[in-house]
XYZ file of C-alpha atoms in Angstrom:
681
model
C 8.818 -29.817 18.094
C 9.971 -28.912 14.584
C 10.575 -25.201 14.116
C 12.189 -22.909 11.586
C 15.619 -21.423 12.247
C 17.850 -19.283 10.034
C 21.550 -19.453 9.208
C 22.783 -16.052 8.141
C 26.074 -14.418 7.223
C 24.898 -10.821 7.016
C 23.032 -9.700 10.130
C 21.003 -6.526 10.109
C 20.035 -5.505 13.616
C 16.335 -5.173 13.197
C 15.615 -5.804 16.915
C 12.243 -5.798 18.557
C 9.693 -4.030 16.404
C 9.025 -0.492 17.557
C 6.361 1.624 15.909
C 8.272 4.100 13.795
C 8.099 7.688 15.060
C 6.130 9.962 12.805
C 7.010 13.465 11.776
C 4.275 15.969 11.047
C 3.131 16.387 7.474
C 5.899 17.645 5.231
C 4.777 20.643 3.231
C 6.798 21.891 0.312
C 6.686 25.580 -0.502
C 3.975 26.298 -2.999
C 6.258 28.505 -5.067
C 8.352 25.443 -5.999
C 5.324 23.334 -6.855
C 3.227 25.026 -9.555
C 0.993 21.984 -9.948
C -2.114 23.543 -8.470
C -4.351 24.418 -11.366
C -7.763 25.847 -12.098
C -9.452 22.537 -12.707
C -13.039 23.553 -13.487
C -15.137 26.715 -13.864
C -18.913 27.173 -13.738
C -20.138 30.675 -14.626
C -23.794 30.260 -13.695
C -24.938 27.675 -11.194
C -28.322 27.217 -9.526
C -27.893 23.887 -7.747
C -24.546 23.861 -5.885
C -24.896 25.955 -2.723
C -22.259 28.024 -0.981
C -21.951 27.853 2.844
C -24.413 30.750 3.148
C -27.064 28.765 1.278
C -26.952 30.796 -1.936
C -25.763 29.732 -5.375
C -23.004 31.451 -7.325
C -20.601 30.819 -10.133
C -17.462 29.081 -8.953
C -13.952 28.014 -9.824
C -12.394 24.773 -8.623
C -8.678 24.427 -7.968
C -6.983 21.011 -7.924
C -3.678 19.965 -6.364
C -2.229 17.439 -8.798
C 1.161 17.464 -7.097
C 2.266 14.844 -4.614
C 2.304 17.284 -1.700
C 0.125 19.142 0.721
C 0.629 22.834 -0.031
C -0.072 25.910 2.084
C -1.889 28.338 -0.260
C -2.587 31.064 2.288
C -2.350 34.439 0.598
C -2.481 33.098 -2.938
C -4.475 35.297 -5.277
C -7.397 35.072 -7.701
C -8.276 37.746 -10.204
C -10.214 38.404 -13.384
C -8.079 41.490 -14.042
C -4.456 41.202 -15.300
C -3.823 44.694 -13.877
C -4.939 43.708 -10.362
C -3.677 40.223 -9.551
C -4.552 40.518 -5.832
C -8.266 41.120 -6.322
C -8.952 38.238 -3.945
C -6.517 36.383 -1.647
C -7.072 33.094 0.117
C -7.291 33.389 3.905
C -4.552 32.363 6.328
C -4.502 28.673 7.162
C -5.689 27.535 3.722
C -3.978 24.300 2.717
C -4.745 21.914 -0.117
C -3.776 18.250 0.116
C -2.444 16.125 -2.700
C -5.357 15.274 -4.989
C -7.719 17.621 -3.126
C -10.078 20.076 -4.798
C -11.317 23.388 -3.384
C -14.166 25.604 -4.576
C -13.793 29.399 -4.847
C -17.217 31.077 -5.050
C -17.290 34.074 -7.380
C -19.424 36.740 -5.711
C -18.935 39.889 -3.559
C -19.451 37.773 -0.446
C -16.516 35.526 -1.364
C -14.205 36.182 -4.342
C -15.442 39.239 -6.299
C -14.779 37.833 -9.773
C -17.045 38.378 -12.795
C -16.881 35.200 -14.882
C -20.188 35.291 -16.800
C -19.108 37.418 -19.767
C -18.585 36.503 -23.407
C -14.832 36.554 -22.777
C -13.479 35.618 -19.349
C -10.150 35.155 -17.611
C -9.097 33.857 -14.200
C -5.500 34.276 -13.065
C -4.146 32.298 -10.109
C -0.976 33.576 -8.366
C 1.155 32.524 -5.408
C 2.018 34.683 -2.398
C 4.849 36.378 -4.265
C 2.560 37.287 -7.149
C 3.999 34.675 -9.513
C 1.445 33.334 -11.936
C 0.586 29.719 -11.153
C -2.170 29.215 -13.697
C -4.586 31.133 -15.906
C -7.652 30.062 -17.803
C -9.577 31.893 -20.525
C -13.045 30.880 -21.637
C -16.158 32.168 -23.285
C -19.806 32.039 -22.311
C -20.642 28.774 -20.513
C -24.227 27.446 -20.486
C -25.979 27.413 -17.110
C -25.135 24.443 -14.879
C -22.345 23.276 -17.142
C -18.643 23.829 -16.744
C -15.369 24.237 -18.557
C -12.706 22.053 -17.036
C -9.804 19.656 -17.285
C -10.142 16.013 -18.179
C -8.531 14.061 -16.685
C -8.221 16.238 -13.590
C -5.052 18.341 -13.621
C -4.127 17.128 -17.124
C -4.074 20.530 -18.830
C -6.735 19.408 -21.341
C -9.937 21.520 -21.134
C -13.430 20.675 -22.353
C -17.036 21.711 -21.853
C -18.527 19.151 -19.493
C -20.989 18.274 -16.766
C -20.465 20.140 -13.461
C -18.608 18.056 -10.874
C -17.707 20.422 -7.996
C -15.211 18.785 -5.577
C -15.467 15.508 -7.518
C -13.539 13.927 -10.366
C -14.361 15.524 -13.688
C -16.409 13.266 -15.945
C -15.314 12.277 -19.414
C -16.386 14.732 -22.131
C -17.464 13.559 -25.567
C -15.147 10.698 -26.509
C -14.550 12.284 -29.944
C -12.521 15.124 -28.456
C -10.303 13.024 -26.181
C -6.707 12.760 -27.318
C -5.920 9.186 -28.322
C -3.062 7.334 -26.698
C -0.067 5.909 -28.582
C -0.252 2.173 -29.284
C 2.673 -0.245 -29.016
C 3.107 -2.987 -31.607
C 3.908 -5.483 -28.815
C 2.077 -5.950 -25.528
C 3.886 -6.262 -22.192
C 5.147 -9.769 -21.630
C 7.881 -12.387 -22.042
C 9.617 -12.738 -25.412
C 12.076 -15.336 -26.704
C 14.027 -12.900 -28.876
C 14.687 -9.202 -29.115
C 12.497 -7.254 -31.560
C 11.849 -3.861 -33.100
C 9.002 -1.978 -31.429
C 6.833 0.342 -33.471
C 4.451 2.921 -32.032
C 1.189 3.936 -33.670
C 1.164 7.745 -33.519
C -2.351 9.265 -33.232
C -3.177 11.644 -36.071
C -2.246 15.246 -35.389
C 0.200 14.398 -32.597
C 3.828 13.613 -31.935
C 4.858 10.821 -29.565
C 7.567 11.200 -26.937
C 8.984 8.342 -24.875
C 11.333 7.382 -22.033
C 13.130 4.142 -21.154
C 13.949 4.758 -17.466
C 10.471 4.883 -15.915
C 10.220 8.673 -15.921
C 7.007 10.209 -17.196
C 7.479 11.380 -20.796
C 6.775 14.939 -21.926
C 7.685 17.236 -24.786
C 11.298 17.305 -23.557
C 11.630 13.519 -23.832
C 12.948 11.676 -26.864
C 10.648 12.029 -29.883
C 9.575 8.830 -31.614
C 10.493 8.782 -35.289
C 11.857 5.264 -35.850
C 11.324 1.749 -34.519
C 12.916 1.033 -31.142
C 15.117 -2.011 -30.458
C 13.812 -4.000 -27.494
C 16.492 -6.202 -25.935
C 17.720 -7.742 -22.674
C 19.025 -4.826 -20.594
C 20.263 -6.937 -17.684
C 23.937 -6.240 -18.411
C 23.447 -2.473 -18.667
C 24.463 -0.318 -15.676
C 22.157 -0.276 -12.665
C 20.240 2.942 -12.121
C 17.636 2.789 -9.366
C 19.022 -0.301 -7.644
C 22.308 1.522 -7.129
C 20.710 4.027 -4.732
C 22.154 3.823 -1.212
C 20.131 6.645 0.415
C 17.246 4.279 1.167
C 17.913 2.966 4.674
C 18.921 4.256 8.097
C 20.754 0.952 8.589
C 23.009 1.746 5.667
C 22.484 0.322 2.202
C 24.974 -1.008 -0.323
C 24.675 -1.045 -4.085
C 24.637 -4.478 -5.751
C 28.125 -5.683 -6.646
C 26.990 -6.660 -10.131
C 24.307 -5.677 -12.621
C 20.818 -6.812 -11.665
C 18.310 -8.430 -14.006
C 16.219 -5.898 -15.891
C 13.061 -5.655 -17.941
C 12.967 -3.369 -20.977
C 10.625 -0.577 -19.900
C 9.084 2.043 -22.198
C 6.614 4.859 -21.469
C 5.081 7.063 -24.168
C 2.702 10.020 -24.536
C 1.031 11.708 -27.517
C 1.068 15.523 -27.610
C -0.763 17.656 -30.174
C 0.135 21.083 -31.562
C -1.853 22.792 -28.800
C 0.160 21.031 -26.108
C -2.652 18.683 -25.151
C -1.375 15.369 -23.811
C -2.814 11.882 -23.970
C -2.610 9.507 -21.045
C 0.814 7.924 -20.618
C 1.081 4.320 -21.796
C 3.722 1.923 -20.489
C 4.984 -1.556 -21.274
C 7.410 -4.009 -19.643
C 9.242 -6.559 -21.786
C 11.137 -9.550 -20.383
C 13.820 -11.016 -22.649
C 17.027 -12.998 -22.273
C 17.829 -13.498 -18.591
C 14.380 -12.340 -17.503
C 12.681 -14.691 -19.969
C 13.940 -17.758 -18.083
C 11.818 -20.258 -16.155
C 13.145 -18.593 -12.993
C 10.627 -15.816 -13.633
C 8.058 -17.532 -15.827
C 7.360 -20.228 -13.217
C 6.060 -17.704 -10.663
C 4.265 -14.400 -10.382
C 6.209 -11.362 -11.529
C 5.125 -7.804 -10.777
C 6.342 -4.777 -12.694
C 5.743 -1.592 -10.700
C 6.200 1.514 -12.836
C 6.227 5.060 -11.478
C 8.140 8.230 -12.180
C 11.408 7.716 -10.247
C 10.885 11.118 -8.625
C 7.999 9.544 -6.711
C 10.417 7.110 -5.081
C 13.831 8.770 -4.995
C 13.364 12.545 -5.010
C 14.939 14.197 -1.954
C 11.764 16.123 -1.107
C 8.913 13.895 -2.253
C 10.426 10.431 -2.752
C 8.732 7.837 -0.561
C 11.569 5.272 -0.745
C 14.496 7.436 0.431
C 15.665 8.934 3.701
C 15.298 12.346 2.101
C 14.859 15.758 3.637
C 12.909 14.477 6.634
C 15.827 12.284 7.710
C 18.340 15.095 7.286
C 16.341 17.586 9.343
C 16.167 15.413 12.484
C 18.621 14.982 15.335
C 19.669 11.325 15.189
C 21.962 11.430 18.223
C 21.228 8.400 20.370
C 18.364 7.237 18.141
C 18.401 3.603 17.034
C 18.331 3.032 13.265
C 14.853 1.500 13.290
C 13.520 4.494 15.218
C 14.773 7.212 12.877
C 12.182 9.113 10.864
C 12.627 9.625 7.142
C 10.617 10.182 3.993
C 9.912 6.443 3.941
C 8.412 6.440 7.455
C 5.680 8.921 6.494
C 2.093 7.692 6.208
C -1.249 8.773 4.789
C -2.572 9.971 1.441
C 0.022 12.761 1.241
C 2.652 10.051 0.844
C 0.815 8.026 -1.782
C 2.155 8.152 -5.324
C 0.617 7.170 -8.698
C 1.970 4.061 -10.402
C 1.192 1.322 -12.898
C 1.110 -2.274 -11.722
C 1.464 -5.098 -14.224
C 1.173 -8.693 -13.014
C 2.481 -11.676 -14.958
C 1.666 -15.259 -14.057
C 3.577 -18.113 -15.690
C 4.754 -15.741 -18.375
C 1.375 -14.238 -19.247
C 0.114 -10.747 -18.383
C -2.958 -11.058 -16.141
C -3.364 -7.488 -14.848
C -2.361 -3.974 -15.913
C -3.805 -1.062 -13.950
C -3.036 2.424 -12.663
C -2.885 2.464 -8.863
C -1.597 4.379 -5.875
C 1.405 3.126 -3.891
C 2.638 3.759 -0.342
C 5.476 2.342 1.736
C 4.137 -0.207 4.227
C 5.326 -1.541 7.569
C 6.770 -0.500 10.902
C 10.444 -1.259 11.562
C 10.823 -2.936 8.171
C 10.293 0.451 6.455
C 13.884 1.205 7.430
C 15.364 -1.813 5.652
C 16.671 -1.421 2.085
C 14.007 -3.752 0.673
C 10.677 -2.124 1.526
C 7.050 -3.248 1.386
C 4.306 -1.511 -0.610
C 0.582 -1.072 -0.160
C -1.224 -0.947 -3.511
C -4.497 1.029 -3.775
C -7.149 0.862 -6.494
C -9.055 4.165 -6.652
C -11.505 5.924 -8.938
C -8.991 8.713 -9.471
C -6.588 6.196 -11.021
C -9.287 4.738 -13.250
C -10.639 1.670 -11.434
C -11.859 1.100 -7.881
C -11.025 -2.632 -7.890
C -8.088 -4.868 -8.709
C -9.849 -7.644 -10.587
C -7.535 -10.616 -10.209
C -7.090 -13.758 -8.099
C -3.726 -12.889 -6.547
C -3.707 -16.017 -4.370
C -4.536 -18.829 -6.782
C -7.795 -19.734 -5.059
C -6.418 -19.617 -1.490
C -8.428 -16.523 -0.502
C -12.062 -17.586 -0.220
C -15.291 -16.285 1.213
C -15.802 -17.986 4.593
C -19.537 -18.356 3.990
C -19.845 -19.317 0.319
C -16.426 -20.860 -0.206
C -16.057 -18.896 -3.462
C -12.673 -17.558 -4.504
C -12.132 -13.852 -3.875
C -11.121 -12.203 -7.152
C -11.615 -8.508 -6.456
C -9.528 -6.311 -4.166
C -9.519 -2.654 -3.211
C -6.009 -2.921 -1.788
C -3.186 -5.418 -1.782
C 0.198 -5.587 -0.047
C 3.524 -6.498 -1.620
C 5.372 -7.492 1.568
C 9.102 -7.823 2.193
C 8.667 -10.461 4.989
C 8.774 -7.951 7.853
C 11.281 -8.950 10.537
C 12.125 -12.015 8.446
C 13.554 -9.935 5.587
C 17.103 -11.112 4.743
C 16.474 -14.332 6.676
C 14.082 -17.090 5.569
C 11.538 -14.643 4.034
C 8.720 -17.154 4.539
C 8.010 -17.513 8.268
C 4.711 -15.668 8.017
C 3.716 -17.600 4.884
C 4.465 -20.960 6.488
C 2.816 -20.120 9.797
C -0.415 -18.883 8.301
C -0.611 -21.577 5.617
C -0.443 -24.275 8.300
C -3.548 -22.912 10.058
C -5.531 -21.773 7.002
C -8.151 -24.470 7.659
C -8.971 -23.068 11.105
C -11.791 -20.619 11.811
C -9.275 -18.016 12.958
C -9.140 -15.019 10.608
C -5.833 -15.235 8.746
C -4.340 -13.889 5.519
C -3.741 -15.525 2.148
C -0.230 -15.087 0.723
C 1.620 -15.803 -2.494
C 5.281 -15.387 -3.435
C 6.277 -13.056 -6.267
C 9.255 -11.302 -7.811
C 9.114 -7.504 -7.987
C 10.649 -5.224 -10.615
C 10.628 -1.476 -9.952
C 10.991 0.751 -13.001
C 12.438 -2.185 -14.881
C 15.009 -3.322 -12.289
C 15.018 -6.489 -10.152
C 13.809 -5.693 -6.632
C 13.780 -9.194 -5.247
C 11.517 -11.759 -3.643
C 8.288 -10.529 -2.032
C 5.010 -11.936 -0.767
C 1.633 -10.788 -2.062
C -0.499 -10.488 1.065
C -4.129 -9.697 1.774
C -4.507 -6.314 3.484
C -6.518 -6.581 6.696
C -9.059 -3.772 6.397
C -12.825 -3.364 6.039
C -12.643 -4.639 2.448
C -10.968 -7.791 3.739
C -13.789 -8.416 6.244
C -16.434 -7.667 3.617
C -14.886 -10.093 1.115
C -14.435 -12.912 3.624
C -17.549 -12.570 5.782
C -20.207 -10.747 3.705
C -20.348 -7.832 6.130
C -20.909 -4.347 4.744
C -17.916 -2.073 5.141
C -19.930 0.515 7.025
C -20.617 -2.110 9.715
C -17.004 -3.266 10.137
C -14.899 -2.304 13.137
C -11.194 -3.155 13.396
C -8.941 -2.318 16.340
C -5.236 -2.806 15.649
C -2.482 -2.189 18.185
C -4.974 -0.294 20.366
C -5.817 2.096 17.536
C -9.009 2.412 15.526
C -8.380 1.095 11.995
C -11.998 0.870 10.815
C -15.297 1.928 12.380
C -16.172 4.719 14.771
C -14.648 6.033 17.969
C -17.348 4.310 20.008
C -15.993 0.969 18.765
C -12.571 1.741 20.166
C -14.165 2.923 23.406
C -16.255 -0.248 23.607
C -13.259 -2.490 23.055
C -11.026 -0.662 25.534
C -13.743 -0.721 28.174
C -14.515 -4.409 27.587
C -10.932 -5.673 27.621
C -9.919 -3.492 30.585
C -12.826 -4.894 32.591
C -12.017 -8.454 31.496
C -8.406 -8.045 32.613
C -9.516 -7.564 36.206
C -12.543 -9.880 36.280
C -12.564 -13.176 38.168
C -13.279 -15.651 35.379
C -13.613 -18.563 37.781
C -17.087 -17.235 38.497
C -19.372 -18.806 35.908
C -21.564 -15.723 35.577
C -18.553 -13.561 34.693
C -17.313 -16.013 32.092
C -20.720 -16.278 30.436
C -20.933 -12.489 30.320
C -17.480 -12.414 28.707
C -18.641 -14.931 26.069
C -21.440 -12.579 25.039
C -18.923 -10.078 23.709
C -16.144 -12.158 22.189
C -15.860 -15.341 20.133
C -13.940 -17.580 22.545
C -13.111 -20.173 19.875
C -11.359 -17.456 17.894
C -9.588 -16.212 21.026
C -8.434 -19.687 22.074
C -7.135 -20.521 18.582
C -5.389 -17.170 18.337
C -3.476 -17.572 21.596
C -2.729 -21.220 20.891
C -0.991 -20.562 17.563
C 0.922 -17.524 18.815
C 2.144 -19.417 21.866
C 3.095 -22.427 19.753
C 5.097 -20.213 17.380
C 6.722 -18.344 20.310
C 5.809 -14.939 18.897
C 8.004 -12.407 20.650
C 6.484 -9.372 18.908
C 3.084 -9.921 20.472
C 0.553 -9.311 22.048
C 1.712 -5.804 23.028
C 2.207 -5.354 19.279
C 0.713 -6.938 16.144
C -2.611 -7.508 17.876
C -5.972 -6.941 16.173
C -9.676 -7.690 16.645
C -12.732 -7.080 14.481
C -16.502 -7.251 14.713
C -19.709 -6.442 12.858
C -21.527 -3.560 14.507
C -24.824 -4.699 13.027
C -26.531 -7.885 14.221
C -27.774 -10.083 11.377
C -29.209 -13.474 12.351
C -28.714 -14.777 8.806
C -24.922 -14.349 9.065
C -23.105 -16.167 11.879
C -20.293 -13.608 11.721
C -22.666 -10.657 12.209
C -23.347 -11.434 15.857
C -21.613 -8.331 17.247
C -18.845 -10.384 18.881
C -15.195 -9.462 18.686
C -12.991 -11.894 16.754
C -9.242 -12.144 16.504
C -7.362 -11.074 13.367
C -3.995 -12.693 12.636
C -1.171 -10.820 10.892
C 2.625 -10.349 10.995
C 3.685 -13.660 12.535
C 7.310 -13.408 11.382
C 9.026 -12.683 14.739
C 8.641 -16.357 15.655
C 10.040 -19.888 15.376
C 13.670 -19.195 16.195
C 14.115 -15.894 14.329
C 17.572 -14.341 14.983
C 18.318 -17.458 17.102
C 16.626 -15.450 19.834
C 15.898 -17.468 22.981
C 12.535 -15.714 23.289
C 11.458 -17.132 19.930
C 12.861 -20.589 20.608
C 10.778 -23.659 21.414
C 12.371 -23.533 24.887
C 10.819 -20.130 25.626
C 8.219 -20.078 28.415
C 5.551 -18.014 26.698
C 3.032 -18.532 29.492
C 5.419 -16.921 31.990
C 6.022 -14.071 29.557
C 2.293 -13.470 29.167
C 1.870 -13.595 32.920
C 4.512 -10.887 33.307
C 2.933 -8.505 30.813
C 0.626 -5.731 31.988
C -1.365 -5.232 28.788
C -5.070 -5.985 29.135
C -5.277 -8.749 26.533
C -2.467 -10.754 28.182
C -4.032 -10.332 31.615
C -7.441 -11.301 30.228
C -6.051 -14.500 28.718
C -4.301 -15.504 31.934
C -7.571 -14.867 33.806
C -9.442 -17.065 31.326
C -7.080 -19.979 31.914
C -8.417 -20.089 35.475
C -11.863 -20.900 34.103
C -12.209 -24.661 33.611
C -14.436 -24.401 30.517
C -12.059 -22.064 28.688
C -8.996 -23.966 29.887
C -10.432 -27.185 28.452
C -11.300 -25.432 25.177
C -7.807 -23.982 24.907
C -6.050 -27.268 25.707
C -8.142 -29.174 23.163
C -7.402 -26.630 20.448
C -3.719 -26.559 21.342
C -3.417 -30.344 21.086
C -5.400 -30.389 17.834
C -2.918 -27.895 16.406
C 0.061 -29.900 17.661
C -1.279 -33.231 16.393
C -2.612 -32.045 13.024
C -1.733 -28.516 11.859
C 1.820 -28.590 13.246
C 2.385 -32.296 12.798
C 6.157 -32.752 12.188
C 5.657 -34.508 8.868
C 3.256 -31.836 7.620
C 5.458 -28.994 8.863
C 8.623 -30.486 7.358
C 6.871 -30.911 4.022
C 5.747 -27.279 4.016
C 9.196 -26.001 4.980
C 10.855 -28.142 2.337
C 8.483 -26.795 -0.305
C 9.569 -23.221 0.351
C 13.226 -24.166 0.766
C 13.383 -26.031 -2.523
C 11.187 -23.750 -4.608
C 12.668 -20.401 -3.540
C 16.252 -21.252 -2.571
C 17.738 -19.310 -5.482
C 15.331 -16.382 -5.209
C 16.232 -15.927 -1.530
C 19.948 -16.004 -2.354
C 19.554 -13.533 -5.225
C 17.476 -11.143 -3.131
C 20.035 -11.147 -0.311
C 22.803 -10.558 -2.820
C 20.784 -7.738 -4.433
C 20.408 -5.832 -1.147
C 23.340 -7.024 0.981
C 26.004 -7.782 -1.627
C 28.897 -6.514 0.499
C 28.647 -9.758 2.483
C 26.357 -12.138 0.613
C 27.570 -13.991 -2.440
C 25.743 -16.375 -4.712
C 27.582 -19.309 -3.138
C 27.100 -18.573 0.542
C 24.517 -15.835 0.777
C 21.406 -17.865 1.421
C 19.165 -17.653 4.442
C 18.248 -21.258 5.107
C 15.587 -23.132 7.014
C 17.164 -25.413 9.613
C 15.318 -27.937 11.767
C 16.630 -28.650 15.229
């Protein structure tokens, strides 16, 4: 059997993947985060009902910070002499991006906001003013509010309580600055000019930070040049891993990054515009021959001690790490959920041409691999960022609808993956494994290699990967999201609690059922696609996956039966992901071709392992499994085919692997010997 092994010089002790412990939500004191504003006001409303069924005027507050904030005891008033006219009750919290309605009536907040001249003052617990808004008479069922939400720019507009404010008349929106050159690859340096909207001044930054009135003012053309030999900024951070991180021992390749904003005399701001320029070293075929992603976000979103999602941060420092393994330590970067999502711009370049530029949300992704210096990202398209879809074929036609065969070109979410357990080793185990079985009916993921730049600095080799969620099932199998159920690692990922209950009940019963009895096996086949199950176990056993099935296990189904769709039969199907702890990784005997996976499965007490071992006692399933296994061995994992695939990745990405290892582990890796190689034995 041909398998993939790895020769390494630097060894990071990743170990067996353990789900990273989670700390409760981190809440920053409201007094240090005055980013909760009065987002919208409606003086007279006769359609939006309060909890008591009546209609009143209302004010909407919006948390445009990156934190959940406890606003218990914060005050509202229409009287500057009495700032505590109304206080929010104990236990009131507002999440990042959340909006809350304050009803203005004696039953709720006794504020009079239907005069010719009105004021609302918002204060924190200490009485410090957080925000105030003044406004005149507002027509019934219309509002006065910010657009975009939390931007500080107010207009008369359509009422949108607890929703995103709609665009006012386009004529009164502040225009954005315009760059003379679009993002992209350039042969020579050039002078960049910025078109300044009338009645504004333009301010800009070159380090990824969000520009404001305190940034450098634009008053002359800007030289755009290769910055690769300038000092490292963000890549020099070493507070990013519980394993210990080292700064690169030389300057990393860099894009020239600029961000600009227009601000008028009233302090109104336009949207921020950004551009990434690749020149000199970054204009080489090394980058232009593959996909390059520029991820741009205010560095505070990644590296701030309190709110940065890429650093150990305050959460790490407030825990007791005595006796805790590195991969099990909690930190800012181990936190999950919307509270730990940050706004960003993603620009994608393919063969030197820009193919996508869009505002998105970003989160750190993964389990144990979150603790490594090179981290994965989940990318989210949302209405609040401007577009609910990422309209681009990230996988060059590899991701297709299983029914129509058409290429999938629209995504709600995408993952930029660091290779999981295979980071700092071959980087491509998961890619190779899943590409070799992409022709099978088993649900697998499309992948594509890319180079990532973060705020203009080289962040190494990554893999674009489909995210396995309800959007994934909808795109591949034409099943409505509301009908999709996904169970992953014994937790409900998509669907309803009854789906998790159904699965747990079914698999627990199957684990103790005698499958040699034909009636029992036929009953089992009513609830699960046995072809999918047999293929799933065959490939995992062949690869010697040591991080499975007690981990990295997932199933999905359609809750609605539809006879016109063969995948909407209500049966559970297997979902393949994270196959990197396989094929000789770490030279571990449990991932070697000599490993006895059947004995391992027989020793496990989890229900899916016990169910599979029971099924092997049924002659029909045993024959199905053996046939599939031999088909895989003779065709999908044919030595010639496997060698060719391995050689493709080895030859095409040899230098990128070496450079990425040197970027993150430069204390040991060098350009001459620091390459994780594929070896056949």
